Every structure is written in C-alpha cells, then in structure tokens.
Coordinates of C-alpha atoms in Angstrom, one line a residue:
X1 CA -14.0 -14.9 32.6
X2 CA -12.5 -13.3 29.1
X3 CA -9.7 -15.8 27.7
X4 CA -6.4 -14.2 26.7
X5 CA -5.8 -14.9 22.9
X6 CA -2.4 -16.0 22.6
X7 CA -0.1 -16.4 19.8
X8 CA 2.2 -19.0 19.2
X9 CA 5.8 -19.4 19.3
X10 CA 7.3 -18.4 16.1
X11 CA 4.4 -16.0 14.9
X12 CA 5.8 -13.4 12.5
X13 CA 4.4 -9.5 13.4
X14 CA 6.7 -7.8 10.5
X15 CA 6.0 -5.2 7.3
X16 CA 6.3 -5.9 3.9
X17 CA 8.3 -3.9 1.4
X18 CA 10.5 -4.1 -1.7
X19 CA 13.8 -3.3 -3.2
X20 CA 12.1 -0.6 -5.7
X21 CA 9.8 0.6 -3.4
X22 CA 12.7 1.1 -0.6
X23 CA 16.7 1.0 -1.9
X24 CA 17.1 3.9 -4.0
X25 CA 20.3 4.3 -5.1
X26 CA 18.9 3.3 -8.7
X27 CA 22.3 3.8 -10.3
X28 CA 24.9 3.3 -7.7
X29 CA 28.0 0.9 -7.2
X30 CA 26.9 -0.9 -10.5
X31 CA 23.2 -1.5 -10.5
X32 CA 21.5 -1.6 -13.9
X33 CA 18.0 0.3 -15.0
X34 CA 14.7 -1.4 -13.9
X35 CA 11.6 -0.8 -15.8
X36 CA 10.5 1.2 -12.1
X37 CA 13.5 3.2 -12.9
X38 CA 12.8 3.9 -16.2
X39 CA 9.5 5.0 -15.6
X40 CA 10.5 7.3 -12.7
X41 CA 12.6 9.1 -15.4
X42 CA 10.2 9.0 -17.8
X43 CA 6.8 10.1 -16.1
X44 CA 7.8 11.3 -12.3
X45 CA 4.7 13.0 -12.1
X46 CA 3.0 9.8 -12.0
X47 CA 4.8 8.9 -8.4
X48 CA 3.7 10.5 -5.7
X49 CA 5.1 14.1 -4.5
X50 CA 7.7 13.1 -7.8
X51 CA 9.5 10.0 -5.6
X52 CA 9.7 7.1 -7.2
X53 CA 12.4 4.2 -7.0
X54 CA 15.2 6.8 -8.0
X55 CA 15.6 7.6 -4.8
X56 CA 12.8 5.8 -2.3
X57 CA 13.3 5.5 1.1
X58 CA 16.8 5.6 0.5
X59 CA 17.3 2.2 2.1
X60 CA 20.2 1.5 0.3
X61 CA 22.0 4.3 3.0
X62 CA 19.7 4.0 5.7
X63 CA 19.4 0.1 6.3
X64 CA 20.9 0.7 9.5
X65 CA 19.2 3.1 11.0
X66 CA 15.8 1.1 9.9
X67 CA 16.8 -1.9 11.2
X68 CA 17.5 -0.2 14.4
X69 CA 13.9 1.3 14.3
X70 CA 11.7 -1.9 13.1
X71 CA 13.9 -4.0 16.7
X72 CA 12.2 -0.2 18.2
X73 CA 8.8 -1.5 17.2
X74 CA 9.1 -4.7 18.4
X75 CA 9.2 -6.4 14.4
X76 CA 10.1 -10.3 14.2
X77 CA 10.0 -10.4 10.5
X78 CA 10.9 -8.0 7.2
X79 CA 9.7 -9.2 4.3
X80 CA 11.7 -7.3 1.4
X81 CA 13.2 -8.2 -1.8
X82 CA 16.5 -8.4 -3.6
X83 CA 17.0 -6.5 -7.1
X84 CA 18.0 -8.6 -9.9
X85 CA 19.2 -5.5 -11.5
X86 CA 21.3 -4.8 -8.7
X87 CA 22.9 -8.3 -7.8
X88 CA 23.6 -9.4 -11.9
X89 CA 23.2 -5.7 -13.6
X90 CA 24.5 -8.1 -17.1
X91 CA 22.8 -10.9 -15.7
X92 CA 25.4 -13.2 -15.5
X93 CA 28.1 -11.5 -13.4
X94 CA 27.6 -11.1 -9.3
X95 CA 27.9 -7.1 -8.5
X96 CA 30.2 -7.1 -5.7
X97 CA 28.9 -4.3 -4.2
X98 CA 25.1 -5.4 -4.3
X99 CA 26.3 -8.8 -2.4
X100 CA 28.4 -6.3 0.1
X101 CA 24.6 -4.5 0.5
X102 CA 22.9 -7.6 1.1
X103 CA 25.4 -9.2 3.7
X104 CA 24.8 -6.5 5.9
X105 CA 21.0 -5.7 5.5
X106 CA 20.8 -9.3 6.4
X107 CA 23.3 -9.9 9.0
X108 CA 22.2 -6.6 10.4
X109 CA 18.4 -7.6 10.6
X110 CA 19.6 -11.3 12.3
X111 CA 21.6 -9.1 15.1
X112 CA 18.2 -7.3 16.1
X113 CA 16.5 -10.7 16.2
X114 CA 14.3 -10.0 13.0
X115 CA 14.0 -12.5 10.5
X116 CA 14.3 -11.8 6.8
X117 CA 11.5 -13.3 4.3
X118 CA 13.3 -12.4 1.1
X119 CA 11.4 -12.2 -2.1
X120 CA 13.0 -12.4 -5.6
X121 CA 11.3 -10.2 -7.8
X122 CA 8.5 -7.2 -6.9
X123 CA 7.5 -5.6 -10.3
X124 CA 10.9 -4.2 -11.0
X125 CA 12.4 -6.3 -13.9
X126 CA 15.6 -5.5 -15.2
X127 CA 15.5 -3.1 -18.6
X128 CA 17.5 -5.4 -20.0
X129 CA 15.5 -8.3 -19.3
X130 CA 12.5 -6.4 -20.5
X131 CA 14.1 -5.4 -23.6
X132 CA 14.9 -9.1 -24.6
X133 CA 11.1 -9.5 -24.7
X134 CA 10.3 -10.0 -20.8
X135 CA 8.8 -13.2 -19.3
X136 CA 6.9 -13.6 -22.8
X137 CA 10.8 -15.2 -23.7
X138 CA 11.4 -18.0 -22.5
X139 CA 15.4 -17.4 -22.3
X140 CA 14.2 -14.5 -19.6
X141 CA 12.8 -18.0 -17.3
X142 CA 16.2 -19.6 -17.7
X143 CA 18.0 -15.9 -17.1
X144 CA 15.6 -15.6 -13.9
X145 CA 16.1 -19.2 -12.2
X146 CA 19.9 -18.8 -12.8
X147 CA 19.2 -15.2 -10.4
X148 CA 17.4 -17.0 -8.1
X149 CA 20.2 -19.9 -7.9
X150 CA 22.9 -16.9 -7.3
X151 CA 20.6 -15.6 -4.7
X152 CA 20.1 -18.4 -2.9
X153 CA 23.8 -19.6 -3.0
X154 CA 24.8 -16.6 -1.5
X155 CA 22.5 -15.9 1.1
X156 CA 20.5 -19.1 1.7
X157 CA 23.2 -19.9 4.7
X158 CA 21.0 -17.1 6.8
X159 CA 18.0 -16.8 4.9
X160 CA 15.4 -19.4 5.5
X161 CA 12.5 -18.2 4.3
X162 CA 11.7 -16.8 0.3
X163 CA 9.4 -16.2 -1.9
X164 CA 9.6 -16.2 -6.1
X165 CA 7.2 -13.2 -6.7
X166 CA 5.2 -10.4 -5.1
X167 CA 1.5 -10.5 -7.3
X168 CA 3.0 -12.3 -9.8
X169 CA -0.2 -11.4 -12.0
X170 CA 0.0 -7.9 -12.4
X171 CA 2.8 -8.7 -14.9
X172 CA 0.7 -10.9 -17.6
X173 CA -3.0 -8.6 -16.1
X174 CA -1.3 -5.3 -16.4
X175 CA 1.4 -5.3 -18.8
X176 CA -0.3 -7.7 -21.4
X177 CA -3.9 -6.5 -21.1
X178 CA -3.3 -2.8 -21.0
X179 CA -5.0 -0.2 -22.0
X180 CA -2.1 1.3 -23.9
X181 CA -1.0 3.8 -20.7
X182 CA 3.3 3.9 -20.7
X183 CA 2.7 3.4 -16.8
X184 CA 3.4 0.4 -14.5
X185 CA 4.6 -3.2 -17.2
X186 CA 5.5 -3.3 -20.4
X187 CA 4.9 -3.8 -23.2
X188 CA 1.5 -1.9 -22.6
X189 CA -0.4 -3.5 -24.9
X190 CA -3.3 -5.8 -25.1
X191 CA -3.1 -9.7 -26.5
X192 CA -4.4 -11.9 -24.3
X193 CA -2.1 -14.3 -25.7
X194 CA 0.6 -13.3 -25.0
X195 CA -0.5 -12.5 -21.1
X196 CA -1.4 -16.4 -21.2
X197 CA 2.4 -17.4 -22.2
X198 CA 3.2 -14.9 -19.8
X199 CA 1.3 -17.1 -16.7
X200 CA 2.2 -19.9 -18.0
X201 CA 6.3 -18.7 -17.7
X202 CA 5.6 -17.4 -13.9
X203 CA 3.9 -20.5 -13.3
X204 CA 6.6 -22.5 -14.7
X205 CA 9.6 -20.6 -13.2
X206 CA 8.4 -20.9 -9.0
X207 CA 8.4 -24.7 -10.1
X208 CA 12.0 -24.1 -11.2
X209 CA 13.0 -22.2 -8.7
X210 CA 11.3 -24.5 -6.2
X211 CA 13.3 -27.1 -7.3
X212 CA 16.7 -25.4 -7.1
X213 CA 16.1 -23.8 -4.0
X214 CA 15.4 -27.5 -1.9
X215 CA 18.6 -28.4 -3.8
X216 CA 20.6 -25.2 -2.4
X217 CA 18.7 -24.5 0.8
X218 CA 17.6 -27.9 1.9
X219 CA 16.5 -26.5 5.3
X220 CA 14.6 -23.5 4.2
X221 CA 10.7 -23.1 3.2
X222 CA 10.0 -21.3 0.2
X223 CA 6.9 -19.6 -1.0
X224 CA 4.9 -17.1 -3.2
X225 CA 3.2 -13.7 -2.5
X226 CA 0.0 -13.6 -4.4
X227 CA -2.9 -11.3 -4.1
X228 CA -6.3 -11.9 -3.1
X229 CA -8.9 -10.5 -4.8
X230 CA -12.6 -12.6 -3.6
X231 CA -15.2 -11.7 -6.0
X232 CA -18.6 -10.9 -4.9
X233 CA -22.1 -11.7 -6.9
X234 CA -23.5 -8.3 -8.0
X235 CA -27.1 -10.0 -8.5
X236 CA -28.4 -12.8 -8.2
X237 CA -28.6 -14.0 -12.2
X238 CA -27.4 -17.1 -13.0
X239 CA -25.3 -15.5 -15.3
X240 CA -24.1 -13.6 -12.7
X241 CA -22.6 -16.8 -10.6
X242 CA -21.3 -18.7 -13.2
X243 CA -19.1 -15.1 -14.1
X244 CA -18.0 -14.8 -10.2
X245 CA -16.8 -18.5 -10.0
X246 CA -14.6 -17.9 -13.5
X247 CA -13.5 -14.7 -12.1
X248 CA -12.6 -16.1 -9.2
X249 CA -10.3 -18.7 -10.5
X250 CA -8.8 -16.2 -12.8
X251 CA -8.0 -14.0 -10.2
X252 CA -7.1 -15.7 -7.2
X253 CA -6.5 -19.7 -8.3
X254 CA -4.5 -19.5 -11.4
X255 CA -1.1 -19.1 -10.0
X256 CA -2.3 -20.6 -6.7
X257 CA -3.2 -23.9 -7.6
X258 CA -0.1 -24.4 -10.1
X259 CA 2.2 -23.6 -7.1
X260 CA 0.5 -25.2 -4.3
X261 CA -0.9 -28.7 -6.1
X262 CA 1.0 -28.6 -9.0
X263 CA -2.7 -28.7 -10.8
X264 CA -4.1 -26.2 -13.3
X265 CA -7.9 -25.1 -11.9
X266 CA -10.6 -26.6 -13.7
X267 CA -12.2 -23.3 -14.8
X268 CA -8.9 -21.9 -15.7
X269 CA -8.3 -25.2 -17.8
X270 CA -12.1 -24.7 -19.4
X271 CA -11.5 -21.1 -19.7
X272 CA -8.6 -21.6 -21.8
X273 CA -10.4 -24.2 -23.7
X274 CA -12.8 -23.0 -24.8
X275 CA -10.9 -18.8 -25.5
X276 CA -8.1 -21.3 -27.4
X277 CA -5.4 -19.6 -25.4
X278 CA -3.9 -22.4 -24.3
X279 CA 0.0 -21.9 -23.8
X280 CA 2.7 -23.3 -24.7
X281 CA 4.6 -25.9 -21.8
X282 CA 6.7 -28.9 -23.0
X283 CA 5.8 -31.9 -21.5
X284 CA 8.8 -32.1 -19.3
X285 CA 7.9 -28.3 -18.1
X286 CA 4.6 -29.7 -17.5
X287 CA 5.8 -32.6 -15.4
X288 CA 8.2 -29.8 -13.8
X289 CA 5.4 -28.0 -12.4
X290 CA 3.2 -30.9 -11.0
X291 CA 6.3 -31.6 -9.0
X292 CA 7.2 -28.7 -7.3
X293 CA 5.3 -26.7 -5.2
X294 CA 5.9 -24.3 -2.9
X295 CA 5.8 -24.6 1.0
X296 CA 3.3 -22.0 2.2
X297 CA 1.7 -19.1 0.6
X298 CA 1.4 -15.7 1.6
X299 CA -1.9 -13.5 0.6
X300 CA -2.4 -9.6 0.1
X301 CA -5.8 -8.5 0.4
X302 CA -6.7 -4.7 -0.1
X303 CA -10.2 -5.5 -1.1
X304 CA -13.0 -7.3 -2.7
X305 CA -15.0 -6.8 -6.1
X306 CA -18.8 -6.8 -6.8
X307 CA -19.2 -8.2 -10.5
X308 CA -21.9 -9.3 -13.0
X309 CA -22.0 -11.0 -16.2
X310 CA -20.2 -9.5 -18.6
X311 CA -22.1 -7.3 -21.5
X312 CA -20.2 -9.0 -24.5
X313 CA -19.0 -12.5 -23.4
X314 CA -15.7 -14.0 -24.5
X315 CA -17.0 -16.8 -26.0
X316 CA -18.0 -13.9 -28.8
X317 CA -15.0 -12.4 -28.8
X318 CA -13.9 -13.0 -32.7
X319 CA -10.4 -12.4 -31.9
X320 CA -8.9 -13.9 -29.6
X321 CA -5.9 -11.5 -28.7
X322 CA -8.3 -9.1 -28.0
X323 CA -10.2 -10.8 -25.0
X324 CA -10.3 -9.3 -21.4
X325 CA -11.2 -10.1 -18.0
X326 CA -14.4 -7.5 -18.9
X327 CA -15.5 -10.7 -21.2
X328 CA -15.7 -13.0 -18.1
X329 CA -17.0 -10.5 -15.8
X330 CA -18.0 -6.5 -15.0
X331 CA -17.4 -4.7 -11.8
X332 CA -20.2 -2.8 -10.4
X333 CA -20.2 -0.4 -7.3
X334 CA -23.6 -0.8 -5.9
X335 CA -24.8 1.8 -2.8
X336 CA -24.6 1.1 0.3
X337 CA -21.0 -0.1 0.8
X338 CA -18.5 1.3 2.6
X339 CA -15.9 2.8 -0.6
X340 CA -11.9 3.6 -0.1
X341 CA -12.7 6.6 -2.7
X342 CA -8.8 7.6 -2.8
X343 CA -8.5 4.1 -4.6
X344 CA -12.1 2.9 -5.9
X345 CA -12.1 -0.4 -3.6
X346 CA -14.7 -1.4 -1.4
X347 CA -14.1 -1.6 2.5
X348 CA -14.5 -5.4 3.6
X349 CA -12.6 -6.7 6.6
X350 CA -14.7 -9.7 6.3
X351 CA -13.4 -11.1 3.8
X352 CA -10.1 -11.3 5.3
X353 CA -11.7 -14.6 7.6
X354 CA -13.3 -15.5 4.2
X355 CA -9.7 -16.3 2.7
X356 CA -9.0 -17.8 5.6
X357 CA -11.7 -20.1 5.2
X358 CA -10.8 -21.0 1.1
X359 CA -7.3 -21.9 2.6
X360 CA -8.7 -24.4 5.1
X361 CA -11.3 -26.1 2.8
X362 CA -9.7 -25.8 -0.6
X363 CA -5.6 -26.0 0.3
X364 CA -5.2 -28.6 2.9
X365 CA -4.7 -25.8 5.6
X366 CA -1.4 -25.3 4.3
X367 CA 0.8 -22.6 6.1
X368 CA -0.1 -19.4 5.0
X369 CA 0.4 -15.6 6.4
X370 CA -1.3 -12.4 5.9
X371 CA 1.5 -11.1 3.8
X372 CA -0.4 -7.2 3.2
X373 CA -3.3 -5.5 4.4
X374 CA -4.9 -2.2 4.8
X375 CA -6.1 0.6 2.6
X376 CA -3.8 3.9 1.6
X377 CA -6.2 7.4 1.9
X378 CA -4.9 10.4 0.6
X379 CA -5.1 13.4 2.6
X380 CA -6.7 10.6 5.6
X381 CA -6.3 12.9 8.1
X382 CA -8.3 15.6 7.0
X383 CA -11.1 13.4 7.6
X384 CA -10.4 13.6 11.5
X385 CA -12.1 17.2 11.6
X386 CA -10.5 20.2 13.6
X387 CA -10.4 20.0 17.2
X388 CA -11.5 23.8 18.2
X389 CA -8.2 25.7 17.7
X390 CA -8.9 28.3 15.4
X391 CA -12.8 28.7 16.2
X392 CA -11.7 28.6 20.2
X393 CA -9.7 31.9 19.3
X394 CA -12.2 33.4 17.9
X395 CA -15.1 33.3 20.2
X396 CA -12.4 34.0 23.4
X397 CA -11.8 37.2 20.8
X398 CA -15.5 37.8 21.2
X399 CA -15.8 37.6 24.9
X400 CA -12.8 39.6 26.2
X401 CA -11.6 41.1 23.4
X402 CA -14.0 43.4 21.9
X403 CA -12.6 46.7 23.6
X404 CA -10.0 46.0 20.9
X405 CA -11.2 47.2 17.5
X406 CA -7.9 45.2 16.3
X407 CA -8.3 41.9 17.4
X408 CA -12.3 42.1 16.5
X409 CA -11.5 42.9 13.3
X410 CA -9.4 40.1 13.3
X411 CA -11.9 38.0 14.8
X412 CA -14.7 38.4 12.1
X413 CA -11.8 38.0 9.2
X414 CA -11.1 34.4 10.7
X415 CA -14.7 33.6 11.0
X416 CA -15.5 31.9 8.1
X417 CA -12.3 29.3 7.8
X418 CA -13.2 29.1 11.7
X419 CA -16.5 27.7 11.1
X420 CA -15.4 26.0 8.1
X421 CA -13.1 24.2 10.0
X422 CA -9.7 25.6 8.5
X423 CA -7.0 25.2 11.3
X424 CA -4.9 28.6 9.5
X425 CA -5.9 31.7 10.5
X426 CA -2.4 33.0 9.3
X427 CA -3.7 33.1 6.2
X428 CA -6.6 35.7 7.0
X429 CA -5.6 37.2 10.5
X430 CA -1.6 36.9 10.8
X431 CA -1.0 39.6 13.6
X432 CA -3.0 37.3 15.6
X433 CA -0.6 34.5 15.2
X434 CA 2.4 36.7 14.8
X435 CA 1.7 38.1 18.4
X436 CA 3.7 36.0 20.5
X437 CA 1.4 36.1 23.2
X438 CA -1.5 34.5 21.7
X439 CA 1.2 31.8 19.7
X440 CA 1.8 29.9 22.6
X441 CA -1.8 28.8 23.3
X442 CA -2.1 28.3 19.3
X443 CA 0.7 25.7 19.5
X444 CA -0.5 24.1 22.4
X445 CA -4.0 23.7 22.1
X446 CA -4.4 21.6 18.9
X447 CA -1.6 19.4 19.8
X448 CA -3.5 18.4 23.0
X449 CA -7.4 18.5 21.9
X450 CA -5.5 16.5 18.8
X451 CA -3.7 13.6 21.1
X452 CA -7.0 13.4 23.0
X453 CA -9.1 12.8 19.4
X454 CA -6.6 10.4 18.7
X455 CA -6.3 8.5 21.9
X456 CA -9.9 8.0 22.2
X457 CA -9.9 7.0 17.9
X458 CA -7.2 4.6 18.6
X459 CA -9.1 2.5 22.0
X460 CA -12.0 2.8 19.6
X461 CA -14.6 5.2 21.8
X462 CA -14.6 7.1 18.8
X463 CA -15.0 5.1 15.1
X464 CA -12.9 6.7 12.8
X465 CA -14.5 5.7 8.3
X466 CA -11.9 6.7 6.4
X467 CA -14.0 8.5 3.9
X468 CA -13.3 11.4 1.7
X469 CA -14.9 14.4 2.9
X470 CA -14.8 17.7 1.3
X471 CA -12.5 20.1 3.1
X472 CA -14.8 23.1 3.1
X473 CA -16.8 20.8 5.3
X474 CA -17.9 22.2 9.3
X475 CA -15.5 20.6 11.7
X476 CA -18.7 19.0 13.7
X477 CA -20.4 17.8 10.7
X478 CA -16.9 16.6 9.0
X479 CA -16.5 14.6 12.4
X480 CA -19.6 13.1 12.8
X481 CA -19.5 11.8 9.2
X482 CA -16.2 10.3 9.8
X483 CA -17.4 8.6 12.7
X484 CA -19.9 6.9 10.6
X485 CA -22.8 9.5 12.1
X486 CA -21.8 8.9 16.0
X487 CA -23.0 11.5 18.2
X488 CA -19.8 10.8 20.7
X489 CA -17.6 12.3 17.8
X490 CA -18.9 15.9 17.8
X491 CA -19.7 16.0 21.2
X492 CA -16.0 15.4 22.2
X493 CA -14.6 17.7 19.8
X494 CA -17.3 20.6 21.4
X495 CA -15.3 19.7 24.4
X496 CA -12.1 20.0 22.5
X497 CA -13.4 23.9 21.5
X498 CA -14.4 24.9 24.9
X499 CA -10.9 23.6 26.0
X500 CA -8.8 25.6 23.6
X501 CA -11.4 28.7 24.3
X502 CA -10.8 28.4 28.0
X503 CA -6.6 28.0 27.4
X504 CA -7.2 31.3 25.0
X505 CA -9.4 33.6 27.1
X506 CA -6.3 34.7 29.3
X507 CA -3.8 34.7 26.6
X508 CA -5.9 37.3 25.1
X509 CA -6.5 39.3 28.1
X510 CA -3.0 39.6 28.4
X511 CA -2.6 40.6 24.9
X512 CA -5.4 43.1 25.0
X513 CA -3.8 44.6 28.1
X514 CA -0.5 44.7 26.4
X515 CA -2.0 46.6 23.8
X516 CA -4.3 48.9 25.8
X517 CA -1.1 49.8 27.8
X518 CA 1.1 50.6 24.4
X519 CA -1.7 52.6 23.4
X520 CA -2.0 54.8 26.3
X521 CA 2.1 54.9 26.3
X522 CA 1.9 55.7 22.7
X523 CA -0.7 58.9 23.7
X524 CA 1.2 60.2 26.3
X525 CA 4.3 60.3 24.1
X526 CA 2.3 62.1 21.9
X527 CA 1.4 64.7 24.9
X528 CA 4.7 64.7 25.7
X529 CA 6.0 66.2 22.3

C-alpha cells in the first residue's frame, strides 16, 4: 500500500522576492536612490528587456492585486524585503509614506492568510550609504542596525518572522573581488581586504541585529538567507580535496557558522591565517557575535561547482589585496553533466538532500527552509519543439489542395520553416494565414496539440531537459533531444501533426472551393462583358 506523504501543520509553500526586484516606484513619495537604481539608469541594457528596479513589477501599485493572486495559488508564506532607501531615504528620519506602503502590504497579506517573512536588505543599498564607503565603514553597521530597530518597531507587532540579508556574500564576493565591470556592487574593484572587513561587518551586524530584534520582537524568530553553493571534487588529487574542503567553508560556512554558533570555521580561521587577512572586530564585537545567533536559516541553491586545485595558490600570492577565490580553487565543467547553458551552472537536484544532510550532521538540525530553488532558461520554451501546426498545413495543402496553383505555391514557400520547425508561416506564405478560413484551424490547432505536450510534460510521461537547442533545429529531433533522447517525445508530437493535418484537410477544402467558385464567377463576368 503507497503511504501518503504529509506535511505538517505550519509548513510554509510561499515565493521569494525583494523590494528591488518587485516595488518599483524607485523615486516616489520620498524614496532615495539604491545602488539597483543607479545602475538601472546607468546601464539598462544590462537588465533584461531594459526593466530593472525603476519600475519592476510595479508592486509598489499592484500589492493588492498580487496579494489577491498569491491567496489564488494557494501561498501560506511571502518572503520579500523592505527598502532601507525607502523607509529612512536620510537614514535617520521614517518616510511616512514608505510605513503607509508597508502597513498595508502587510496587513493585506495577513487578511488572505499569508504570512510575511520580511527580510532587511537584498543587494539594494542605499546610494548614500554606499557613498559613505558601504559596509567596508563601520558607521554604515551602526546606520544599518538603527534601520533594522525602526523596522522592527514598526512592524514587529504582525511580523514574526525576519531575516538580516538575502546572500549576504555577494556584497564582500562581488563588489570587493570584482573584475572591474560597473555592474551589480560597488566599489568594483578587487582587495581582498577589504572584502574580508566587509564579512566581518555582515557577520557582525545579524549579531547586532539579533540582539535588538529579541529585545523588540520577543515573540518572533529571526533568521538569514544564505546561498548554498556545495562544491564538488573535479579529480581525485589530493590537492584537489584539500581545495574543495576550503572552498567549501568559504563559500557556504563563513557567514553560516558565525550566525548559527557564534564560531568562526576552522578553515576560514586558517585561511585567514595564514593569507594575513584577518579583520578587524573589537573584542566586545567579538563577544557580540558568539552571543547571538539567529533562530533558523534559510538556504538558496541554484547549483553546485566542480573545482580543482588552483593553478597559482594563495599562499604565493605576494600581495595580499590581490588574492581570489581562483587561489583556493578552479572551476572546471567536465562532460557528461547535465549544464543550465543560459547561466553556466550544472543541473544537480541531488544536492538539494545533500544540504539537507550538512544541516542535520553539522548544525544540530536546526530549523531551516528551502528559501530558493530552480534554474532561469532563456528562450525555455523553445526547447519544447513545434507541435505540427505549420507542417500539418502544409502537407493537408499537398493532399487536397494541389488543383490550386495558389495555395501550392504557398505550400512549397512554407516548406522549409515547416520542416525546420518555425511555427510562422506569415512570414513566407501570409495569404494563407490572412484567409480567414484556414485562420481558424491555425489558432486552434497549436493551442490544443500545445496543452496536450504540456499536460503529458507536466504528469512527467514526457521528460522535459531544459537544454539549449538551436532554433533552426527539426521539431522531432528538437523534441527528442529535450526529452533527454525519449522515443515517447517525437512519437507524440507525430500524433500532434497528424491531428492538426486532419483539423486542416477540410478547412482547406473549403478554401479551395471558395476559390475555385470566385474563379469561375470571376470568368463568367468576364464573358459577361
């Protein structure tokens, strides 16, 4: 007998978003710049279609209206964020208006029964906190935990569960050992000691703010967002190992084991040793952070890396500014494994029980969530394949058509996309869509065949790889790659072809007819005059 898995009471099935990612509205009722917003002035082209956190999803108008939609989907949880730059824009003085915005979202999300897991700061850091040197100053850690105080005083009363950051390294990882791009956080530019102070501040500041919030919100849990990235031997060296267990701790253990235990990781601790990057902590900052840790831990996983040992090791690295995560460890792509080529990253659901696993053995089985998953493909559903539509039209062309040199004409122009799976024949034969006759099959044969594909992709009779797949690709060789070479793919989209042929053939007898008959009517007109 199979055994019903069952959650338990109080599991969260939510989305995760942000205020940058979302709000909009990047300069009204009184919110100040971000560095998101400056760089969606500066470089639009580097968001995609030109929408960055100028306008969003426009959240900031729409809250109600997604609130409404998320109770739709049956959500228990929204994890989102507040803007500093939008709640203290001088930060010191509450913005009405931004308190106004948060009242409702929240009050608005409690009245549809979904519970808000508000998070204090994703990426976006106010210009002018940036300009006054970012979280390498540590006035901006003071400026921060008296934002997260503000926060928690005025929402805490409904808000029970918070995090301090979203991937709190990409801040010290991508702003402080950049490659010099203007993209993504400042100051892009490379001293890895600098990024070190810049850990140690993050590190320093959930213990702050861990301590206020208890204080403020004795009745909540708060927590952090970090990402997981498990690292993978490439070979079997010795080398090799000794790389993926510092890489490992560098990546996924340096803020986790400050907030959780209050403890630095050994192999952080050694790393820092022995690179003399050891920042700078007063001893009562020190005893701040031993004391305070968070109450559970949420983990993003998008996907794993392969390394092995680096070529030039940092222990050889003269100076010391100019050391990298390269030093410690190179990723390699070796073949065989399954690749997310819109973003580089392997494919590798396992490792999702694997983290599981690290939080049993090596955190006490604290309470933790999978806060994101998934993978992002461009242009993913052009690896589905086309379902028959245009290359249905053309062979019912070819069996009932012929007597019209028109439509054959037509026929042998849409050809070549048809067998090349391009679902547009407007492009090379637009009478034929233009008739309205034939325009009714043309609507409704794709969206069937389509829904059927789909059905049978979503209850898994059909796989579905998302791999990148050249367009020009044939539609039964396109879907039997993106099945991951099952013969069940192509067989049901020959189905899907002989359906739309079938719904075509008497379309296009009609239409035939209908131009046979204003033929002859045209010829005896003719006669006529």
């Amino acid at each position: 007998m199979t055994k019903l898995l069952t959650f338990p009471d109080g599991f969260l099935w939510g989305a995760a978003t942000s205020a940058p990612q979302t709000e909009g509205g990047y300069d009204e009722d009184g919110k100040a710049l971000t560095i998101f917003d400056r760089w969606s002035l500066d470089r639009p082209q580097d968001f995609y279609e030109e929408v960055g956190s100028l306008e969003a999803s426009d959240v900031y108008h729409r809250y109600v209206e997604d609130v409404k939609l998320m109770a739709d989907v049956g959500m228990n949880s929204y994890r989102t964020s507040i803007s500093w730059a939008r709640l203290l824009p001088d930060g010191k003085h509450v913005n009405p208006k931004a308190v106004i915005f948060y009242n409702d979202l929240i009050d608005k999300l409690l009245a549809n029964h979904v519970q808000p897991l508000m998070n204090l700061f994703h990426y976006d850091m106010p210009v002018l906190m940036q300009d006054k040197g970012g979280f390498l100053n540590r006035e901006v850690v003071d400026d921060f935990v008296h934002y997260a105080e503000t926060a928690f005083s005025l929402f805490g009363d409904r808000v029970k569960l918070w995090s301090t950051f979203n991937e709190a390294k990409a801040q010290p990882y991508g702003g402080y050992l950049s490659n010099g791009q203007p993209d993504g956080y400042p100051p892009f530019h490379h001293n890895a000691v600098e990024a070190a102070q810049v850990m140690a501040h993050l590190i320093l500041i959930t213990a702050m703010c861990t301590e206020r919030f208890k204080q403020i919100v004795p009745d909540g849990r708060i927590g952090l967002i970090e990402d997981s990235v498990p690292q993978i031997a490439g070979d079997d060296s010795a080398e090799t190992q000794t790389a993926v267990a510092m890489l490992d701790a560098l990546r996924n253990r340096v803020l986790l084991d400050p907030a959780t235990k209050g403890t630095t990781h050994p192999l952080v601790s050694q790393f820092l040793r022995e690179t003399g990057l050891q920042p700078v902590l007063t001893p009562e900052e020190r005893n701040c952070i031993h004391q305070n840790t968070v109450d559970f831990v949420g983990l993003t996983y998008y996907r794993p890396e392969r390394v092995k040992a680096p070529s030039v090791h940092y222990r050889d690295i003269a100076d010391r500014t100019q050391i990298d995560l390269e030093n410690v460890g190179i990723e390699v792509h070796p073949e065989g494994v399954r690749m997310n080529t819109s973003r580089g990253w392997e494919i590798r659901p396992e490792c999702v029980y694997d983290i599981a696993m690290d939080m049993k053995n090596n955190y006490n089985n604290m309470p933790w969530f999978l806060a994101e998953n998934g993978m992002g493909v461009e242009g993913e559903s052009d690896n589905i394949g086309g379902t028959g539509s245009t290359l249905g039209l053309i062979i019912a062309i070819f069996i009932v058509g012929r007597q019209s040199q028109q439509y054959k004409t037509m026929a042998k122009l849409t050809l070549v996309p048809g067998i090349f799976g391009i679902n547009e024949p407007l492009i090379f034969g637009l009478p034929i869509v233009l008739n309205p006759i034939l325009f009714i099959p043309f609507v409704f044969g794709p969206t069937i065949t389509s829904g059927v594909y789909f059905a049978l992709i979503n209850a898994h009779i059909i796989p579905n790889i998302p791999i990148t797949i050249p367009w020009t690709t044939p539609p039964f060789l396109n879907t039997f790659l993106a099945s991951g070479g099952q013969i069940i793919a192509p067989i049901v989209q020959l189905l899907c072809l002989a359906f739309c042929t079938l719904l075509y053939i008497p379309f296009v007898k009609v239409a035939v007819e209908a131009e046979r008959k204003e033929m002859l009517d045209r010829e005896a007109e003719v006669k006529a005059a």
